Coordinates of C-alpha atoms and ligand atoms in Angstrom, one line a residue:
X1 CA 63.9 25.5 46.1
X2 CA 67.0 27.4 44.8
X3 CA 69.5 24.7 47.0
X4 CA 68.1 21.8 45.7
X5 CA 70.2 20.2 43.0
X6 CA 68.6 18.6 40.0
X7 CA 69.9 15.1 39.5
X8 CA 72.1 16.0 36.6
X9 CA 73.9 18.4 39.3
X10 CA 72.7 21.4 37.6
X11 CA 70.4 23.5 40.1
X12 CA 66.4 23.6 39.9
X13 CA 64.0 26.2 38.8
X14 CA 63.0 28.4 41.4
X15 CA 59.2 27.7 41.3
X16 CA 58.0 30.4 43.7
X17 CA 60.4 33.3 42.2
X18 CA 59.6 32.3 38.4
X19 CA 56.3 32.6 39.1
X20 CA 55.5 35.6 40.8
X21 CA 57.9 37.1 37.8
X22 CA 55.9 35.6 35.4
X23 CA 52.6 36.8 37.0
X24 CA 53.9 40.5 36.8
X25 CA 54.0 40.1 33.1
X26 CA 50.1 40.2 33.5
X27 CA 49.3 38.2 30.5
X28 CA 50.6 34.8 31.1
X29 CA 49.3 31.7 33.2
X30 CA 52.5 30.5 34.0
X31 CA 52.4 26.2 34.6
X32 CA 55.5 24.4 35.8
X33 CA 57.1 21.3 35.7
X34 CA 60.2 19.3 36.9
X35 CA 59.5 16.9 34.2
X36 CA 57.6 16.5 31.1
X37 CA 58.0 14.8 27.4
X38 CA 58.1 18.1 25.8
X39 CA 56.8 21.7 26.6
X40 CA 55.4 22.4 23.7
X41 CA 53.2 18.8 24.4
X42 CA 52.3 20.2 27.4
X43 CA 51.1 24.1 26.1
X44 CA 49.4 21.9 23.1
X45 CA 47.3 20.2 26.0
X46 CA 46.7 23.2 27.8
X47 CA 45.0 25.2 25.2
X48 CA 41.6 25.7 26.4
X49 CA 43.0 28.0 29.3
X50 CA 43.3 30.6 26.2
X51 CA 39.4 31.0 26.4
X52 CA 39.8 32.7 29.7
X53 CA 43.6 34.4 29.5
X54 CA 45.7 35.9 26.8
X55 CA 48.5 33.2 26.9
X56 CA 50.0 30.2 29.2
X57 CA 53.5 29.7 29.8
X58 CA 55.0 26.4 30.0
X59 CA 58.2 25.6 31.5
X60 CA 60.1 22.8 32.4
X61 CA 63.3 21.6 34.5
X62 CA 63.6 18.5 31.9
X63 CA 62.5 17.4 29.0
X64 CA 62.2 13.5 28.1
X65 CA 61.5 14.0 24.6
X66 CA 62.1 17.8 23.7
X67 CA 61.9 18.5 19.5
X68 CA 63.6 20.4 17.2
X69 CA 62.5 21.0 13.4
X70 CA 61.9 18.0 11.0
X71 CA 61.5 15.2 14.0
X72 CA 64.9 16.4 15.1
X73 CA 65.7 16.0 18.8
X74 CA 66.9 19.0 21.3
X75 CA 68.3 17.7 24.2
X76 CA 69.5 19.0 27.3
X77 CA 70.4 17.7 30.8
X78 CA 67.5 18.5 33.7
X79 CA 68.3 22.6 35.1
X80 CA 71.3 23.1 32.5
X81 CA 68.7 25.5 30.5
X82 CA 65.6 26.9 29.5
X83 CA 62.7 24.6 28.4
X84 CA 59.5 26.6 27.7
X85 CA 56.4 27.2 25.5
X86 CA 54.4 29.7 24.7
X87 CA 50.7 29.4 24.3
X88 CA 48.9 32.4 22.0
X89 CA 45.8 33.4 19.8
X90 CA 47.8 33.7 16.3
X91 CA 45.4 36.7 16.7
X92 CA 47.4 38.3 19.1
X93 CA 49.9 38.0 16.3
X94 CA 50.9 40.6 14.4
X95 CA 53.0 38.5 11.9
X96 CA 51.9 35.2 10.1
X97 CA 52.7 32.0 11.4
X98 CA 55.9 31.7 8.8
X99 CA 57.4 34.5 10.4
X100 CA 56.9 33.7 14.1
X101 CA 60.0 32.2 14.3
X102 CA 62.3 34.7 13.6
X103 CA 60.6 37.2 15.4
X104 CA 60.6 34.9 19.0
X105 CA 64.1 34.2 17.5
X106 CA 64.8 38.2 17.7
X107 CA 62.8 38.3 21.3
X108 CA 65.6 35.8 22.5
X109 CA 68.2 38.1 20.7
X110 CA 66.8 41.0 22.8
X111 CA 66.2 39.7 26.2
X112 CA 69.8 38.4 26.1
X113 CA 71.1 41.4 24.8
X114 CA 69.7 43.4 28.2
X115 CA 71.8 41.2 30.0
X116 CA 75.2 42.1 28.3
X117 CA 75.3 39.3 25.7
X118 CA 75.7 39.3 22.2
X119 CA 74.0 36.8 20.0
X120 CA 73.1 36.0 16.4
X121 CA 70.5 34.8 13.9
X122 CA 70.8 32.1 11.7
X123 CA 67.8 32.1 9.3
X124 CA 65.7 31.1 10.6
X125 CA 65.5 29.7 14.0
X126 CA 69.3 29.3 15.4
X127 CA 70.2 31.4 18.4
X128 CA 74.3 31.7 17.9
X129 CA 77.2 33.2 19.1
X130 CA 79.8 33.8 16.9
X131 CA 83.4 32.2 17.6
X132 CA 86.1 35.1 16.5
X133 CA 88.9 32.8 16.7
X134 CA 87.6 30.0 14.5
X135 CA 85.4 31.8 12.7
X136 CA 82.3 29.1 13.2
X137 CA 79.1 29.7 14.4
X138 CA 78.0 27.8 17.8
X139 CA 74.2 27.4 18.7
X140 CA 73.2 28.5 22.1
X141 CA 69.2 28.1 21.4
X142 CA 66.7 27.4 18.6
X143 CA 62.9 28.0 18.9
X144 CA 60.2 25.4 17.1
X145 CA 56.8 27.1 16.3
X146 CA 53.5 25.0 16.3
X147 CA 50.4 26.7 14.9
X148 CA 47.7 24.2 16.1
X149 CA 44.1 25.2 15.1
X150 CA 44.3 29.2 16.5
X151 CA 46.8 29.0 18.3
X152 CA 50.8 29.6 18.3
X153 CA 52.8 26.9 20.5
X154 CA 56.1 28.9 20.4
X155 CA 58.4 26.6 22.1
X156 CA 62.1 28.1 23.1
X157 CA 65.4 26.3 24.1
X158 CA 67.8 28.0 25.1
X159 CA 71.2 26.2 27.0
X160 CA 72.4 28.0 30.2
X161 CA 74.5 26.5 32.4
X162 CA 75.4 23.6 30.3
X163 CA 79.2 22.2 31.1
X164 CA 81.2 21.4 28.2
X165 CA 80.9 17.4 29.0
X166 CA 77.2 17.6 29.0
X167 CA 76.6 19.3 24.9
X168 CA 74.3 17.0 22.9
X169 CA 76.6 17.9 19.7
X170 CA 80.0 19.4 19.2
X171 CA 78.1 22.7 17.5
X172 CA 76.1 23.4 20.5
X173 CA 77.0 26.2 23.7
X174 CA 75.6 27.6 26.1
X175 CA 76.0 31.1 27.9
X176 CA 77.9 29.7 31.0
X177 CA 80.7 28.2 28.4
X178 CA 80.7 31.6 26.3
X179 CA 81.2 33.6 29.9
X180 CA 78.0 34.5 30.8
X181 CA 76.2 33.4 34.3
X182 CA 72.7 34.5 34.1
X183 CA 69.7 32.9 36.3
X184 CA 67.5 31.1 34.3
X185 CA 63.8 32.7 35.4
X186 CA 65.0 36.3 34.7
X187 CA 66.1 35.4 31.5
X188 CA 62.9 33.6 31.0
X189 CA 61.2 36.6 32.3
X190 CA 62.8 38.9 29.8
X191 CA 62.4 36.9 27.1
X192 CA 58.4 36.8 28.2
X193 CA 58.6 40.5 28.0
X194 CA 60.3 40.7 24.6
X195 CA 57.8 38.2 23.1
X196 CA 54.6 40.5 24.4
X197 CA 56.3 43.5 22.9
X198 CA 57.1 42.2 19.4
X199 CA 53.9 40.6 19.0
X200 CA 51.6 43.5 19.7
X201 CA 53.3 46.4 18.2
X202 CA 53.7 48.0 14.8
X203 CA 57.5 47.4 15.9
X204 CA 59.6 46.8 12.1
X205 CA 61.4 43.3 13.3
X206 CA 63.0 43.1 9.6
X207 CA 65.6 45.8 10.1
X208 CA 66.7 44.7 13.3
X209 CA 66.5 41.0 12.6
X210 CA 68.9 41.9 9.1
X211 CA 70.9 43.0 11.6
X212 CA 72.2 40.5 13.5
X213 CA 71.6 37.7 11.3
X214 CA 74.4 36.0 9.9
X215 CA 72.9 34.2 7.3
X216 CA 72.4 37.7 5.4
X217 CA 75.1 38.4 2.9
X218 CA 76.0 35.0 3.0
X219 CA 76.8 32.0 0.1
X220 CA 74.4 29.4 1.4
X221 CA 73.0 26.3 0.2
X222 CA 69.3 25.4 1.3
X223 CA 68.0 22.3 0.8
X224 CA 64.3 21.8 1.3
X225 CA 61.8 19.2 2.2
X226 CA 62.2 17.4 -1.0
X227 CA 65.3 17.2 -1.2
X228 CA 66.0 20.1 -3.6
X229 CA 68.9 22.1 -3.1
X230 CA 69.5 25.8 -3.8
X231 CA 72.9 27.6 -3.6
X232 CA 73.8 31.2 -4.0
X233 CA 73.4 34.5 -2.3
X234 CA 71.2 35.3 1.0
X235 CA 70.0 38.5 0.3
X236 CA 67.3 39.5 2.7
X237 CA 64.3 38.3 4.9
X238 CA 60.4 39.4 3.7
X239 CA 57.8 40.2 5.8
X240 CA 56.6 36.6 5.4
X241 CA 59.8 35.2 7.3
X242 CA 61.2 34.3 3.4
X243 CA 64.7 34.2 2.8
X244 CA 65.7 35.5 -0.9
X245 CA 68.3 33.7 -2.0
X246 CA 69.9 34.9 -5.6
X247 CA 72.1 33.0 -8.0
X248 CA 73.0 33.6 -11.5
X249 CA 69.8 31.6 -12.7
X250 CA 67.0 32.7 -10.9
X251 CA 65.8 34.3 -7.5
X252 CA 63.8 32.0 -4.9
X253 CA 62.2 32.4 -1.9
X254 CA 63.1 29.7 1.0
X255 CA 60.1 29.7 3.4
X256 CA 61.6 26.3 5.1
X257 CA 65.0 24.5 4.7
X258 CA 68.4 23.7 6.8
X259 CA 71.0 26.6 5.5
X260 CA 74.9 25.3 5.3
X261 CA 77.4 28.6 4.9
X262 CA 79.3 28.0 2.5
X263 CA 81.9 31.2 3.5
X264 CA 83.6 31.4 6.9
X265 CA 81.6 33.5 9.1
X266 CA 82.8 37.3 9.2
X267 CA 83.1 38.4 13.0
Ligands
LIG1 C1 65.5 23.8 17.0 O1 65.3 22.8 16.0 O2 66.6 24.4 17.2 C2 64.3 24.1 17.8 C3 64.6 23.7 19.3 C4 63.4 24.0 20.1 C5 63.5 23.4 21.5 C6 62.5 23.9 22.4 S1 62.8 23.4 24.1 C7 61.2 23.9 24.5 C8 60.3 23.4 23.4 N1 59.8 22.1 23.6 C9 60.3 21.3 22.6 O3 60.1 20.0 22.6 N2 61.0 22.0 21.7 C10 61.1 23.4 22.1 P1 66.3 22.5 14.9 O4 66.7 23.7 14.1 O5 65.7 21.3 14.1 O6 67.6 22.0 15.6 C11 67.7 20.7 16.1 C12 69.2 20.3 16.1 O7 69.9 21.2 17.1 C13 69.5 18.9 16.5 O8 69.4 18.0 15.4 C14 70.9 19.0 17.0 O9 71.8 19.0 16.0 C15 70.9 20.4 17.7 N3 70.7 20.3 19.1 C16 69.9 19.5 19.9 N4 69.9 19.9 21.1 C17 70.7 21.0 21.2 C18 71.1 21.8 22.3 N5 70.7 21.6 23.6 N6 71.9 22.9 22.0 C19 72.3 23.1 20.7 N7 72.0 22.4 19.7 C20 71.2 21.3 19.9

């Protein structure tokens, strides 16, 4: 499987490897695709398997419609990254569904972080790395949680091996353009691990999600699905997944919105 090239050039998934990773996890029913409209479609489908096993795994060479937030597209040529979703009890859950997000977000932080590489939160769902020349942020992955009757669909995107020509927007990277060359099913594997870990345990996510996001400390303006707009100071994350945001007139409490930094990033 491994020499087989994908028709974008980029290599496929290891089917056999990925799976008998995923079946040492013990708590996944891993199901794998070369193509499908979106993963999280696919998990959403495949939800009655959670009668008989703690959670399913989705993953996927391609997508042909993969989603962001809001109806927003992620795209991403077929074996340049990691398509995959998550099927769960909420349950099994420790956290509400509001803060699911950032706590898979922090699973990818960890998992990529045992491989050597540094990343960063943007509140609430942006996997970035942080350019120290330009001071910008550049989004390697982003994460879209589904709750659909009593279930989580946590579905995770993450851009590996991308090539410069191939990004989908001029913000976007991927670890292979930031240095890093990491197969694709141990990463998936680790991030499996990271996900089973956070969502069982007593584990305090806040303090190490403060820490590496960059949204904290920040000026931001948040504009939410109305169309209202709040600027002024990010000063922490609740329990809830909330961001507190300060200014001079009152304190609010963002539970969904697109953040713009107002301040260059500090490195
Ligand atoms: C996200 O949404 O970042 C969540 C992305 C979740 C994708 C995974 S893939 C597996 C699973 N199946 C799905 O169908 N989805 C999930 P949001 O914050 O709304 O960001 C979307 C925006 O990110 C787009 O409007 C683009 O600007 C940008 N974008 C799209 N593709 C990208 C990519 N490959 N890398 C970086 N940025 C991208």
């Amino acid at each position: 499987m491994d020499s087989i090239q994908a028709k974008s050039g980029y290599p496929k998934l290891d089917i056999s490897r990925l799976s008998s990773l995923i079946d040492q996890s013990g708590w996944l029913k891993p199901l794998i695709f070369e193509t499908v409209t979106s993963t999280n479609d696919i998990a959403i489908a495949n939800l009655e398997f959670l009668d008989s096993v703690l959670g399913i795994v989705v993953v996927a060479d391609e997508q042909t419609a993969g989603r962001g937030r809001l109806d927003r597209k992620w795209v991403a040529p077929a074996g340049s990254g990691i398509a995959m979703s998550i099927g769960t009890k909420t349950q099994n859950f420790s956290a509400q569904f509001s803060a699911v997000p950032l706590i898979c977000g922090l699973a990818v932080h960890r998992a990529l972080k045992a491989f050597g590489i540094i990343t960063y939160l943007k509140w609430p769902n942006d996997v970035v790395f942080i350019n120290p020349n330009k001071n910008d942020l550049r989004k390697v992955g982003g994460v879209l949680v589904q709750l659909v009757q009593d279930s989580f669909v946590i579905g995770i995107g993450l851009n590996v091996d991308l090539k410069s020509e191939d990004l989908p927007v001029p913000q976007a990277t991927s670890l292979h353009l930031e240095g890093f060359e990491v197969r694709r099913e141990d990463i998936i594997s680790k991030v499996l691990e990271e996900i089973n870990f956070l969502q069982h345990s007593d584990y305090l996510w806040i303090d190490d999600y403060s820490k590496v996001c960059v949204t904290l400390g920040k000026k931001i303006s948040v504009t939410n699905f109305s169309d209202q707009t709040v600027t002024g100071m990010a000063q922490k994350v609740l329990p809830t997944g909330a961001l507190v945001v300060k200014n001079l007139e009152n304190l609010y409490q963002i539970t969904v919105g697109d953040i713009v930094h107002l301040e260059v990033e500090s490195s």
